[in-house]
PDB file of C-alpha atoms in Angstrom:
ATOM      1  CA  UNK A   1    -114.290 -52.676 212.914  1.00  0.00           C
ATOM      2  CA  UNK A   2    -111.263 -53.591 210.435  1.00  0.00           C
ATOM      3  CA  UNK A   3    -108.499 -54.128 212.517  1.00  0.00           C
ATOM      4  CA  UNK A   4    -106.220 -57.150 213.649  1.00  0.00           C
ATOM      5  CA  UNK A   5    -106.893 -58.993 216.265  1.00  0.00           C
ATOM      6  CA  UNK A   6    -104.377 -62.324 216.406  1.00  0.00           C
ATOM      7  CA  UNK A   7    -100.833 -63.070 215.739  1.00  0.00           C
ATOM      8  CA  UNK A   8     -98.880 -65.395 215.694  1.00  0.00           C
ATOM      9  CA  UNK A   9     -95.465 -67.269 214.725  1.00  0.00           C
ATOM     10  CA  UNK A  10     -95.246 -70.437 213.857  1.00  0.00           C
ATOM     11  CA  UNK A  11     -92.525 -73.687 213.227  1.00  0.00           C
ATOM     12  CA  UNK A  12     -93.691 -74.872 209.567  1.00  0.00           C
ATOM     13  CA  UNK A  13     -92.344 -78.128 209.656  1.00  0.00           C
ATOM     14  CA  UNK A  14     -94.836 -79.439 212.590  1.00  0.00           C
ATOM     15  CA  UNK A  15     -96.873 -76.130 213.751  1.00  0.00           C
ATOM     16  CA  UNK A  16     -95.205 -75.520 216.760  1.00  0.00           C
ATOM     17  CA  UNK A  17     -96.211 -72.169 218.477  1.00  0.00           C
ATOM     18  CA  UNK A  18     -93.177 -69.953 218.713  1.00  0.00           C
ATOM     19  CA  UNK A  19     -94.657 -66.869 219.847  1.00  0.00           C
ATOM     20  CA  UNK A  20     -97.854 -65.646 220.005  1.00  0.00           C
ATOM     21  CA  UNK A  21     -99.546 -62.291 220.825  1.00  0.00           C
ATOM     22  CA  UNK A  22    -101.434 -61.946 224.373  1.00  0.00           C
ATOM     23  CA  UNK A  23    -104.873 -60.656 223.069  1.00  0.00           C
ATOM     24  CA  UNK A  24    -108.093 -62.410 224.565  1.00  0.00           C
ATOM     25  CA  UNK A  25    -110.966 -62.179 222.891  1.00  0.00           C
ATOM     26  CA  UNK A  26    -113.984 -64.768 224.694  1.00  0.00           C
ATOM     27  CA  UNK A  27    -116.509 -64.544 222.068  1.00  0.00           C
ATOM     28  CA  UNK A  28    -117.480 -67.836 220.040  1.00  0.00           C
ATOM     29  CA  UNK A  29    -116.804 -66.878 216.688  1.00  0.00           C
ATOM     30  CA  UNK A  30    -112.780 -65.947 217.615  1.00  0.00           C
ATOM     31  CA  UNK A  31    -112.617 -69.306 219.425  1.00  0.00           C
ATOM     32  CA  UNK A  32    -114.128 -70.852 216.826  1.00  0.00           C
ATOM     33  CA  UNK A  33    -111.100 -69.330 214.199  1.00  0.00           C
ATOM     34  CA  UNK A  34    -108.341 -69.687 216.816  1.00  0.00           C
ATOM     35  CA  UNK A  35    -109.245 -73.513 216.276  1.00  0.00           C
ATOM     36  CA  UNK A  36    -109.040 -73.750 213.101  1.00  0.00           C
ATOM     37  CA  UNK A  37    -105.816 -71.595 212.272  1.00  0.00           C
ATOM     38  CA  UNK A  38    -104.243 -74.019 214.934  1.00  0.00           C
ATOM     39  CA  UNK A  39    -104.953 -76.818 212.258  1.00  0.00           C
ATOM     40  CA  UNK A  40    -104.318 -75.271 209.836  1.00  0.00           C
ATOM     41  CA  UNK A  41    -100.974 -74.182 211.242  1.00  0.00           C
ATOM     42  CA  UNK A  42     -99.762 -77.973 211.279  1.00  0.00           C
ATOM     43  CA  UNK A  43    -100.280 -78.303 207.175  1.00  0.00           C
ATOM     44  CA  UNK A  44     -98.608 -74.965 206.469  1.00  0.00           C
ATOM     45  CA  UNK A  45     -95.877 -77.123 204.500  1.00  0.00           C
ATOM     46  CA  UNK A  46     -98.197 -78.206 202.117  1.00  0.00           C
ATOM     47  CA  UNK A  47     -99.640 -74.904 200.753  1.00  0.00           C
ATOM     48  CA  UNK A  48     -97.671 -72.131 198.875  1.00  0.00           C
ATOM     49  CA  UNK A  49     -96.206 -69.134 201.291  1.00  0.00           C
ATOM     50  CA  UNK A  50     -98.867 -66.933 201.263  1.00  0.00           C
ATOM     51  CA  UNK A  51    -102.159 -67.773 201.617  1.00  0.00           C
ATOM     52  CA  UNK A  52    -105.753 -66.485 203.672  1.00  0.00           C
ATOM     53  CA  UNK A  53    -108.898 -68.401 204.537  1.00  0.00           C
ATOM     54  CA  UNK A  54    -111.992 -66.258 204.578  1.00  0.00           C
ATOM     55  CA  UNK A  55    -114.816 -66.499 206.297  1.00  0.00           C
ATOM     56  CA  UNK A  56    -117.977 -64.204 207.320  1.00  0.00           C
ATOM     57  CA  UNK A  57    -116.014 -62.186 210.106  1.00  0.00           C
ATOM     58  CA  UNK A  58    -112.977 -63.946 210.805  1.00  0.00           C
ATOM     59  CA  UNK A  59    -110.251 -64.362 208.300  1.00  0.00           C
ATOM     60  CA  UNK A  60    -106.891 -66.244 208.347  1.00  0.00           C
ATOM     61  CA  UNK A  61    -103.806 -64.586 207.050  1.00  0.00           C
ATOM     62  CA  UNK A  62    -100.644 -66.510 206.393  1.00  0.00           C
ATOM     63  CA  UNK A  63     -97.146 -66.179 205.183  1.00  0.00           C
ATOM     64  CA  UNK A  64     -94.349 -68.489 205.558  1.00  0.00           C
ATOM     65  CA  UNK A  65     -90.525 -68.700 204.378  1.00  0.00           C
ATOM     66  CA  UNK A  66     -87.585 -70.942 205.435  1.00  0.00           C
ATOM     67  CA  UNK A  67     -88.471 -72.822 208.882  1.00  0.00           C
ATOM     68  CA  UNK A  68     -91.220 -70.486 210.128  1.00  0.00           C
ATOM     69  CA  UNK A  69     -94.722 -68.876 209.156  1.00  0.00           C
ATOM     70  CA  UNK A  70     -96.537 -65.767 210.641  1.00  0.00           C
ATOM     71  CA  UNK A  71    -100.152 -66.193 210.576  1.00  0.00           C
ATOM     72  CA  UNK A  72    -102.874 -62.961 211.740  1.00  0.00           C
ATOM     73  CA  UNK A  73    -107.186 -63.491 212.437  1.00  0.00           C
ATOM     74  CA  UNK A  74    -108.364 -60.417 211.305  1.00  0.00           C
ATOM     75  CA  UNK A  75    -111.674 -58.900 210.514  1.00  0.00           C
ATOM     76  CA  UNK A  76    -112.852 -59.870 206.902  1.00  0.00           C
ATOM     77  CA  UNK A  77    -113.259 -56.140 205.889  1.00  0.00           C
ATOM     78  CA  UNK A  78    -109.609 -55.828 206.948  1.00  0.00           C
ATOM     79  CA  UNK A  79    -107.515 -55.368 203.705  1.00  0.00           C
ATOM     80  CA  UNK A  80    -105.490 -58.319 202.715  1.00  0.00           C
ATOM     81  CA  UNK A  81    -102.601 -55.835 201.154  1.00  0.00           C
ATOM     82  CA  UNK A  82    -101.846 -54.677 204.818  1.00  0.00           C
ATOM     83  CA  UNK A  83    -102.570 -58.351 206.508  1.00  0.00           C
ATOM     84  CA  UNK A  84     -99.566 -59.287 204.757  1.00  0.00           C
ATOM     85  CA  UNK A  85     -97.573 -56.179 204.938  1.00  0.00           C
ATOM     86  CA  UNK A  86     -98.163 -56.978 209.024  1.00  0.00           C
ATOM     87  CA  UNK A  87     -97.057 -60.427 208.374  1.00  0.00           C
ATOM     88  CA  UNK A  88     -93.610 -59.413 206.520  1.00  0.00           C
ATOM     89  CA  UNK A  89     -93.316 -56.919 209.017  1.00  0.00           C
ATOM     90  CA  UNK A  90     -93.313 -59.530 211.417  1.00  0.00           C
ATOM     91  CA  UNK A  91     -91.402 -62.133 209.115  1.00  0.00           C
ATOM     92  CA  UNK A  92     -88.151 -59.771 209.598  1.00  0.00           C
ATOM     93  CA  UNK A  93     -88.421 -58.723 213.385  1.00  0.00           C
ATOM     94  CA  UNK A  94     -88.468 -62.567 214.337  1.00  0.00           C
ATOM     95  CA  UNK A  95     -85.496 -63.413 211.807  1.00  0.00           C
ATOM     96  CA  UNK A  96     -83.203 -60.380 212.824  1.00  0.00           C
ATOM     97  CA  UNK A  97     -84.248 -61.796 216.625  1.00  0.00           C
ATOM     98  CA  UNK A  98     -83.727 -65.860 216.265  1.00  0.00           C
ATOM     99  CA  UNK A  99     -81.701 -68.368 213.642  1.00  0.00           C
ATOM    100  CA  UNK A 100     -82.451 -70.878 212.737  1.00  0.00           C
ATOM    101  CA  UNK A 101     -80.550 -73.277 214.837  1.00  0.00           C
ATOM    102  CA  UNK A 102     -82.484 -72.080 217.556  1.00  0.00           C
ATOM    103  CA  UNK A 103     -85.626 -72.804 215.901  1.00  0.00           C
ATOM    104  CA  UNK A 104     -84.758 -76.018 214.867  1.00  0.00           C
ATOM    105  CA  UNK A 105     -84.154 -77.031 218.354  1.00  0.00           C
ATOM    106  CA  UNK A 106     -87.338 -75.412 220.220  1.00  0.00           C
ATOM    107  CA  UNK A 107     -88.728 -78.610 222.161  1.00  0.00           C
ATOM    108  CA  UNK A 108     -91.969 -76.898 223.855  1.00  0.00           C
ATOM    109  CA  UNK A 109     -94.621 -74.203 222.636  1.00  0.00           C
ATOM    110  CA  UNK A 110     -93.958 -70.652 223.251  1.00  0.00           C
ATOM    111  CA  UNK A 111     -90.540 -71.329 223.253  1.00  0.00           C
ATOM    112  CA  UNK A 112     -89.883 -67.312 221.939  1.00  0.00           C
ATOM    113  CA  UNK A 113     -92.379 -66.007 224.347  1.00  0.00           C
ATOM    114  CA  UNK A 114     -90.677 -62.910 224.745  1.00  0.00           C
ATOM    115  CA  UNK A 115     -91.773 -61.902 220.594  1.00  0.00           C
ATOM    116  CA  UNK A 116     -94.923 -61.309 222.072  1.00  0.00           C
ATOM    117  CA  UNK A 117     -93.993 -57.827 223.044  1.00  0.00           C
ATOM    118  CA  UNK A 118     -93.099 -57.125 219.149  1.00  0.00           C
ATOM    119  CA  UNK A 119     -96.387 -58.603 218.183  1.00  0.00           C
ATOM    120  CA  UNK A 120     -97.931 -56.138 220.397  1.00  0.00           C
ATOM    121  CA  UNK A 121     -96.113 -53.448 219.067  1.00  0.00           C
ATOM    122  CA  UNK A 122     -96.187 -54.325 215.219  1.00  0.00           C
ATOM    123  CA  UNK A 123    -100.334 -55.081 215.729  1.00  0.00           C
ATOM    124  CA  UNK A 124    -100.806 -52.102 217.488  1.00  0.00           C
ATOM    125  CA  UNK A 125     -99.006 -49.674 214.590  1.00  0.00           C
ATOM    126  CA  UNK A 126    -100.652 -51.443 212.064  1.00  0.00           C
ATOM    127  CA  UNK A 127    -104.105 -51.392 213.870  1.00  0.00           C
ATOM    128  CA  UNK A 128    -103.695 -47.394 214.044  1.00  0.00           C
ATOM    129  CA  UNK A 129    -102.234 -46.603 210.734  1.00  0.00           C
ATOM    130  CA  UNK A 130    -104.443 -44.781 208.104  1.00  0.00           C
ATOM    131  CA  UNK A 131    -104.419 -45.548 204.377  1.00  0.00           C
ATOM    132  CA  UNK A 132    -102.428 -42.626 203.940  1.00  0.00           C
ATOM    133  CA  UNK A 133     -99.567 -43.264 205.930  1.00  0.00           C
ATOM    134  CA  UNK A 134     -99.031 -47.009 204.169  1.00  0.00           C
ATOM    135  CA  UNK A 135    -100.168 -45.939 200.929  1.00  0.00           C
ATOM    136  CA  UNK A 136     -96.319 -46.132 199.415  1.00  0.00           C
ATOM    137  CA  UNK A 137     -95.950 -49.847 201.102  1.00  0.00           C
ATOM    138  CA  UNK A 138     -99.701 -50.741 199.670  1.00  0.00           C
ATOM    139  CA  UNK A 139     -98.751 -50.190 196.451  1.00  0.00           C
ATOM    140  CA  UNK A 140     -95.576 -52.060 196.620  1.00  0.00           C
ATOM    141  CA  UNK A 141     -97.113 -55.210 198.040  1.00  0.00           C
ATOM    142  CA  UNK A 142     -99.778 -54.804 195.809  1.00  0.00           C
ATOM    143  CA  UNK A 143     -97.814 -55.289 192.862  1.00  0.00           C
ATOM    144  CA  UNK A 144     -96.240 -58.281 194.916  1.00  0.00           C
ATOM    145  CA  UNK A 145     -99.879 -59.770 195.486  1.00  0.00           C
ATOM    146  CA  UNK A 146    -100.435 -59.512 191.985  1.00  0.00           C
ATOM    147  CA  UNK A 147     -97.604 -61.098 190.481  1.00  0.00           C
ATOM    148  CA  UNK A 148     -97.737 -63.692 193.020  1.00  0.00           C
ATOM    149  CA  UNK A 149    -101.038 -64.408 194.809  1.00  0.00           C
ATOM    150  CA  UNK A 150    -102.212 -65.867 197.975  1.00  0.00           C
ATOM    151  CA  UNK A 151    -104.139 -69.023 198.172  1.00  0.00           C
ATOM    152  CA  UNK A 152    -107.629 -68.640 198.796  1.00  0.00           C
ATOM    153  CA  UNK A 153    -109.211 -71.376 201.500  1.00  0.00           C
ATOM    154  CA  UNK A 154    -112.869 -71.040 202.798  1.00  0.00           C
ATOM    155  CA  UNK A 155    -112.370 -71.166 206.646  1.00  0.00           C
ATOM    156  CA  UNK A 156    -115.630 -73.106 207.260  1.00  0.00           C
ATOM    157  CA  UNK A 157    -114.282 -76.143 205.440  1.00  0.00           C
ATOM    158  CA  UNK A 158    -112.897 -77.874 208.538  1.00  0.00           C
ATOM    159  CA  UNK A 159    -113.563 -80.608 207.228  1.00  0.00           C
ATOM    160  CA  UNK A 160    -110.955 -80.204 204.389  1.00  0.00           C
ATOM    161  CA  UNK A 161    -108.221 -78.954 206.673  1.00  0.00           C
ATOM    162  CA  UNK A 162    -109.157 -82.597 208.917  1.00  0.00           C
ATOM    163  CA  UNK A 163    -108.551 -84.837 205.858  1.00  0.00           C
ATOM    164  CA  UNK A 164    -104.934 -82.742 204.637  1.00  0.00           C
ATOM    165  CA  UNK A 165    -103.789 -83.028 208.615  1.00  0.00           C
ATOM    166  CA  UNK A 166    -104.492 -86.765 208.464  1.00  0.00           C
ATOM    167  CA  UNK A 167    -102.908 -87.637 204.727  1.00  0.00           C
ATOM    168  CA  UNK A 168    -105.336 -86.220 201.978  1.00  0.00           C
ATOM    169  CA  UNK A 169    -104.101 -84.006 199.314  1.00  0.00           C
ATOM    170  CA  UNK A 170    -100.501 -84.758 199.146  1.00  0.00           C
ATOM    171  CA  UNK A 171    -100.061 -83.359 195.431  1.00  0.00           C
ATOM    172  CA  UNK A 172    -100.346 -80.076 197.559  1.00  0.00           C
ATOM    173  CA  UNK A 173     -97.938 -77.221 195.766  1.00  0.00           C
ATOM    174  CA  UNK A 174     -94.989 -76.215 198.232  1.00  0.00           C
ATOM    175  CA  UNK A 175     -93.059 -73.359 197.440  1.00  0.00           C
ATOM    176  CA  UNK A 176     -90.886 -71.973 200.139  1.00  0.00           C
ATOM    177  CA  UNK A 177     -89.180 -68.091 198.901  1.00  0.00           C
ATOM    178  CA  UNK A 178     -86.153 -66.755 201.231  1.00  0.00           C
ATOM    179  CA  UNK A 179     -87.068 -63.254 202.253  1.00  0.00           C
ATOM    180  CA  UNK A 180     -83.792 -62.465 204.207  1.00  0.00           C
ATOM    181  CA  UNK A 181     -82.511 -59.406 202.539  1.00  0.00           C
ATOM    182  CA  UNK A 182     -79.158 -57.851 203.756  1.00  0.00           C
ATOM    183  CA  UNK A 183     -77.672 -54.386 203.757  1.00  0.00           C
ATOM    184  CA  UNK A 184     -76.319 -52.685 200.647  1.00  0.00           C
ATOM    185  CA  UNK A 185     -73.196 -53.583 199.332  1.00  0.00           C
ATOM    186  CA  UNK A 186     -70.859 -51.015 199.879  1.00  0.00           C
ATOM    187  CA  UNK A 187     -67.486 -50.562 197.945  1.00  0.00           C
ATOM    188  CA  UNK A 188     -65.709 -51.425 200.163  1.00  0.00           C
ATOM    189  CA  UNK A 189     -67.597 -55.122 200.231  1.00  0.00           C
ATOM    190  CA  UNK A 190     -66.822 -55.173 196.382  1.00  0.00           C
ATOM    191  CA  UNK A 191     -63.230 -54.793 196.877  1.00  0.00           C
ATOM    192  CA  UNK A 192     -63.097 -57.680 199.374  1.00  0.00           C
ATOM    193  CA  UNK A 193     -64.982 -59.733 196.970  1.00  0.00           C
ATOM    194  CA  UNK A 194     -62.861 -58.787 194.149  1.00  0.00           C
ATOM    195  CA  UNK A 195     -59.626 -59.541 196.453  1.00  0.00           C
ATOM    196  CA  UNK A 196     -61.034 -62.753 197.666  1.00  0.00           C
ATOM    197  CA  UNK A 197     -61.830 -63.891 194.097  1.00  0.00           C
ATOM    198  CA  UNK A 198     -58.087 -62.895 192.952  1.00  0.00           C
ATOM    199  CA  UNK A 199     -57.186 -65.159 196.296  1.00  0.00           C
ATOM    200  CA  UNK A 200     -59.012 -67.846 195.148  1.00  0.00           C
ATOM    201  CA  UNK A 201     -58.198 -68.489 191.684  1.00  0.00           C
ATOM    202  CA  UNK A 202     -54.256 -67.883 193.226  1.00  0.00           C
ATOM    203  CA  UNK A 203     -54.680 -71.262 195.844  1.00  0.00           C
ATOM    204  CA  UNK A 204     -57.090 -73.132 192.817  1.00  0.00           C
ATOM    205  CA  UNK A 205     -53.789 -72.447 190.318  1.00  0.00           C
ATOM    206  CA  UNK A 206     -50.978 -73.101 192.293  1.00  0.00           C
ATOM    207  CA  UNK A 207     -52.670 -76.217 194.236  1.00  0.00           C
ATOM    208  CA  UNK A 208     -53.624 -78.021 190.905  1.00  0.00           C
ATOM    209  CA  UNK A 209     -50.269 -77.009 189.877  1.00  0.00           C
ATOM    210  CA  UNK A 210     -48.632 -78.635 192.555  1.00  0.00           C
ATOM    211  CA  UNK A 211     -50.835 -81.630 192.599  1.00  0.00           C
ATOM    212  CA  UNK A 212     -50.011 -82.698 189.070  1.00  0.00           C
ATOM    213  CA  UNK A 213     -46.492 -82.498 190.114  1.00  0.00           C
ATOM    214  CA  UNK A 214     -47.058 -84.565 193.491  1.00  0.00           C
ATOM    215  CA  UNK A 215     -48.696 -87.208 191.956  1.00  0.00           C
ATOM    216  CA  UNK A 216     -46.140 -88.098 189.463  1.00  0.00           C
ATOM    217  CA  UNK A 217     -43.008 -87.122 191.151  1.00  0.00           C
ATOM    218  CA  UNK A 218     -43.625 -85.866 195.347  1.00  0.00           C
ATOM    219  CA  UNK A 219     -46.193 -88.034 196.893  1.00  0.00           C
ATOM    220  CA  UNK A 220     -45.509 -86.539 200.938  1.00  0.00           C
ATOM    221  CA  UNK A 221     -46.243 -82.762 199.073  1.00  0.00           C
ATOM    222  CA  UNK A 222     -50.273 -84.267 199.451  1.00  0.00           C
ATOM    223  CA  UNK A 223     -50.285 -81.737 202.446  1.00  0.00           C
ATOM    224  CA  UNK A 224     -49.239 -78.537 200.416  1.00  0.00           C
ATOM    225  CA  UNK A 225     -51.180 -79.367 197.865  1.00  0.00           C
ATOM    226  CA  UNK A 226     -54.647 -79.752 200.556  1.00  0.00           C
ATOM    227  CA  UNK A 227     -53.105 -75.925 201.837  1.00  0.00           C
ATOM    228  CA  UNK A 228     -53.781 -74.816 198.500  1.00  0.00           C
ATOM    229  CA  UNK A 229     -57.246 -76.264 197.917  1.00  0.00           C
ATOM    230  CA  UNK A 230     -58.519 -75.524 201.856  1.00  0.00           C
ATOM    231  CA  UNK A 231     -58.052 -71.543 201.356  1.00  0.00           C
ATOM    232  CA  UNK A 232     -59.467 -71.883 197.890  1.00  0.00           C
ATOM    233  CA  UNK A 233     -62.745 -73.118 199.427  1.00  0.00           C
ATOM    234  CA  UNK A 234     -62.785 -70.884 201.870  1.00  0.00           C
ATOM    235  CA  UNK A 235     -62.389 -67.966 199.432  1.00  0.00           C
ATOM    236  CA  UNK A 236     -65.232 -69.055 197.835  1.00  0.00           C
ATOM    237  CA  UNK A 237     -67.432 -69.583 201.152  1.00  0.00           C
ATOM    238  CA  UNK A 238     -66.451 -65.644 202.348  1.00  0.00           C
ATOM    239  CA  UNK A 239     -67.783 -64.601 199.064  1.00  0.00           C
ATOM    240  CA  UNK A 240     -71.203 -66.356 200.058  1.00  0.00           C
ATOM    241  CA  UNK A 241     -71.469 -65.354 202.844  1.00  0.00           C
ATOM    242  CA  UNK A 242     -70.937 -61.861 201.919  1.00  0.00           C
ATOM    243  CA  UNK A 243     -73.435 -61.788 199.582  1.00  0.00           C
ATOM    244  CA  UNK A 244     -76.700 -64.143 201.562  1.00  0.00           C
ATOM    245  CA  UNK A 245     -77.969 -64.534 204.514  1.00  0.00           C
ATOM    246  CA  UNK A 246     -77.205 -67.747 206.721  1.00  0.00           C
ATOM    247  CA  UNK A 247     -77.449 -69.153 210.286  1.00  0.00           C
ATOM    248  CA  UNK A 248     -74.679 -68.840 212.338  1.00  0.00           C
ATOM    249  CA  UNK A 249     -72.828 -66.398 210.450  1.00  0.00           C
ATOM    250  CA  UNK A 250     -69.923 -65.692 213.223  1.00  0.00           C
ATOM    251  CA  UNK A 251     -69.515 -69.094 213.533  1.00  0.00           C
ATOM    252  CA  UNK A 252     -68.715 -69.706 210.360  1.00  0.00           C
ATOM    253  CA  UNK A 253     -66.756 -66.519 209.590  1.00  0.00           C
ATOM    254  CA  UNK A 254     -64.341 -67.336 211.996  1.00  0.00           C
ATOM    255  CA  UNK A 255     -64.023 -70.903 210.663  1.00  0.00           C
ATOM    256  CA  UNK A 256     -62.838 -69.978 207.332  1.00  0.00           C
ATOM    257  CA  UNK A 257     -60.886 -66.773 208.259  1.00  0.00           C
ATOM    258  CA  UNK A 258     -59.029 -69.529 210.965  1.00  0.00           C
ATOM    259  CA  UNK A 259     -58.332 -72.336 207.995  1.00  0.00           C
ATOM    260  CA  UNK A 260     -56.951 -69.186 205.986  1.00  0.00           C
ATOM    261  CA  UNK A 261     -54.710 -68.352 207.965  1.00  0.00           C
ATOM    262  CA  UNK A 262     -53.605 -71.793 209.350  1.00  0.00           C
ATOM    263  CA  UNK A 263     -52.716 -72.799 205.438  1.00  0.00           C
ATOM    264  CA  UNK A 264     -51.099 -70.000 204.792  1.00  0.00           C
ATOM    265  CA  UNK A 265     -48.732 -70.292 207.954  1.00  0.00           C
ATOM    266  CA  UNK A 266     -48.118 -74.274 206.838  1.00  0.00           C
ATOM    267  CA  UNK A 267     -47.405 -72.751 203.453  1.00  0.00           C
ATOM    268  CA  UNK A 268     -44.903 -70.929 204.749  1.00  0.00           C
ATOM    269  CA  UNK A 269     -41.681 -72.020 202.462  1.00  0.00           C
ATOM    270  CA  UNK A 270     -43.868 -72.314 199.068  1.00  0.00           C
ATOM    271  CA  UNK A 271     -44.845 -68.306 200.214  1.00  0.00           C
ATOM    272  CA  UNK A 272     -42.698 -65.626 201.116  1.00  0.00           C
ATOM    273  CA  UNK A 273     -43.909 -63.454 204.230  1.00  0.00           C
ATOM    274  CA  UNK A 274     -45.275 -60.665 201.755  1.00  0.00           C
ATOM    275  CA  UNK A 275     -47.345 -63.006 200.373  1.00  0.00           C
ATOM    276  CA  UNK A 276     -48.687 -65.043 203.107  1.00  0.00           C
ATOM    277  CA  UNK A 277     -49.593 -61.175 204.866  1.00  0.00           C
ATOM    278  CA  UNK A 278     -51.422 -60.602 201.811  1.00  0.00           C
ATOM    279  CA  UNK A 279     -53.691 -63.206 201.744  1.00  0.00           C
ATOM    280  CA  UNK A 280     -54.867 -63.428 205.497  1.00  0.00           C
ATOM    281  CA  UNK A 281     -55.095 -59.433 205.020  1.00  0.00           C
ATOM    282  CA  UNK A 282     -57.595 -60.017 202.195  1.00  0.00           C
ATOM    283  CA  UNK A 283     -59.163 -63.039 204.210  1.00  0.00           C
ATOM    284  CA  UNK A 284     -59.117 -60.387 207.519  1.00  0.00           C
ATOM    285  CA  UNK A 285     -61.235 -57.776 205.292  1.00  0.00           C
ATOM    286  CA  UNK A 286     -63.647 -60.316 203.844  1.00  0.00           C
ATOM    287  CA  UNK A 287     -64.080 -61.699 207.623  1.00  0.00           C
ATOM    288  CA  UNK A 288     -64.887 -57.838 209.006  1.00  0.00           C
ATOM    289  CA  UNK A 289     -66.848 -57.401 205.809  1.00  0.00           C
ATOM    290  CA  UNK A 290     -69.222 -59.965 206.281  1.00  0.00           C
ATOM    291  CA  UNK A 291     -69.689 -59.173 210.239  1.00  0.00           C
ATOM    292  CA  UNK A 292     -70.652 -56.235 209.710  1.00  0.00           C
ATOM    293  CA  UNK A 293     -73.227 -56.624 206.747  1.00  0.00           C
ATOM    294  CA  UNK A 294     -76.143 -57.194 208.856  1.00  0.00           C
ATOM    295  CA  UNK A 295     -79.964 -58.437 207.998  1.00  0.00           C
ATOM    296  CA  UNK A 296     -81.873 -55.085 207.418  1.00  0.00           C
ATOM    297  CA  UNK A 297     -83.803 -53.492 210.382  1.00  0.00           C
ATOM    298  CA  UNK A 298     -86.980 -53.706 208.269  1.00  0.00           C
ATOM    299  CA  UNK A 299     -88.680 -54.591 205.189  1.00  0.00           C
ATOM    300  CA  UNK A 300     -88.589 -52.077 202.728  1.00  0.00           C
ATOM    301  CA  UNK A 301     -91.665 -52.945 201.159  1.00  0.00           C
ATOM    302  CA  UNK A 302     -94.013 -52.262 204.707  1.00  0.00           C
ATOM    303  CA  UNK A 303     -92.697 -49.183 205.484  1.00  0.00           C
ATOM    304  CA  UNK A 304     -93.476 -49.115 209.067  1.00  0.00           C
TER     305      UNK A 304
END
């Protein structure tokens, strides 16, 4: 029967078990494959993101990007296109769910235990899903295959997964592709940017203004000159943030919306009130802007 029978998430750096679905399955040949993904789990950094090892039955499905890597046993006569249309699917619950701070920091296996009931869930659709229903998504990742495809392993070679986890092969290819793909831009995003850009190049023009002056004349206007430059920076860091993904987004939001405003106010003098408003409104509206672009609810590729 083609179905899936194993998931799991793991850390790439070392193989650490994040999560892993509850399934048991007691005959030899799963035990046999559950053995070997576990080693081959630990050399995930040294192989390209996607990637299966085939064998008679059993085969090994892998995809991995940033810190983490889903891997799936499935029956061979499973198709490979929906393996790793599971595995994306997977990819994107566990990154809208954990950052990567957290995963950095998990100490102990299973430290995400509670994924386990998205595994379920995600193995279970996919398991009962006919052609039909995926045949949009199949094409898609089809194409992606194509263009791009997994590395093929033989999953009785044990013996070459044994020599890579103790030192052999190190001209191994790693690539490692972010997959975190926000929300649309919406106009309202594009006028923040295009307001926090204007903001930018204002601090960048008056602060190297005022530095050539300070260096020749006014050495104590160092300070003004370090107002100018901070919001400039930060300008350009809202702008990132608005547009990718990263860890700790909040965080970091608040950070630079904070060291806007805080400039601004020790500006105060060099800027009139109107103008100081201005800019920590346009620093306000990139801040909200960026909070509320979120990491999308699912791949658009799976369509599940």
């Amino acid at each position: 029967m083609s179905m899936i029978f194993f998931a799991c998430v793991v850390r790439v750096r070392d193989g650490l078990p994040l999560s892993a679905s509850t399934d048991f399955h007691f005959n030899q040949d799963f035990l046999e494959c559950r053995k070997r993904l576990k080693a081959l789990s630990s050399i995930l950094a040294q192989y390209p993101s996607r990637g299966t090892a085939k064998g008679r039955d059993l085969s090994i499905h892998f995809l991995s990007s940033g810190d983490i890597a889903c891997m799936a046993i499935c029956s061979s006569s499973y198709s490979t296109i929906m393996a790793f249309c599971f595995l994306e699917e997977l990819q994107w619950e566990f990154a809208a769910s954990y950052d990567t701070t957290s995963i950095s920091l998990a100490s102990r296996p299973y430290a995400f235990l509670e994924f386990d009931n998205i595994i379920q869930k995600v193995k279970c659709h996919f398991n009962c899903a006919s052609g039909s229903q995926m045949k949009a998504s199949w094409e898609k990742v089809e194409e992606e295959l194509k263009f791009r495809p997994p590395v093929q392993l033989k999953l009785e070679d044990t013996e070459l997964m044994n020599g890579m986890t103790n030192g052999g092969h190190a001209g191994v290819h790693v690539e490692v592709v972010p997959t975190y793909r926000m929300q649309r831009v919406t106009p309202l995003g594009i006028l923040s940017l295009v307001l926090n850009i204007m903001c930018g190049a204002l601090n960048l023009i008056r602060g190297v203004h005022l530095a050539e002056y300070s260096f020749q004349e006014d050495h104590e206007g160092i300070g003004n000159v370090i107002a100018f430059f901070l919001p400039f920076l930060a300008c350009v860091f809202q702008c990132y943030l608005y547009l990718f993904y990263s860890s700790a987004r909040k965080m970091k939001t608040f950070v630079l919306f904070f060291s806007v405003c805080l400039c601004n106010i020790y500006l105060y003098g060099l800027r009139n009130l109107w103008q100081i408003a201005f800019h920590i409104g346009v620093a306000s509206l990139s801040s909200y802007q960026i909070l509320t672009r979120q990491l999308m609810e699912k791949q658009p590729d799976c369509g599940v």
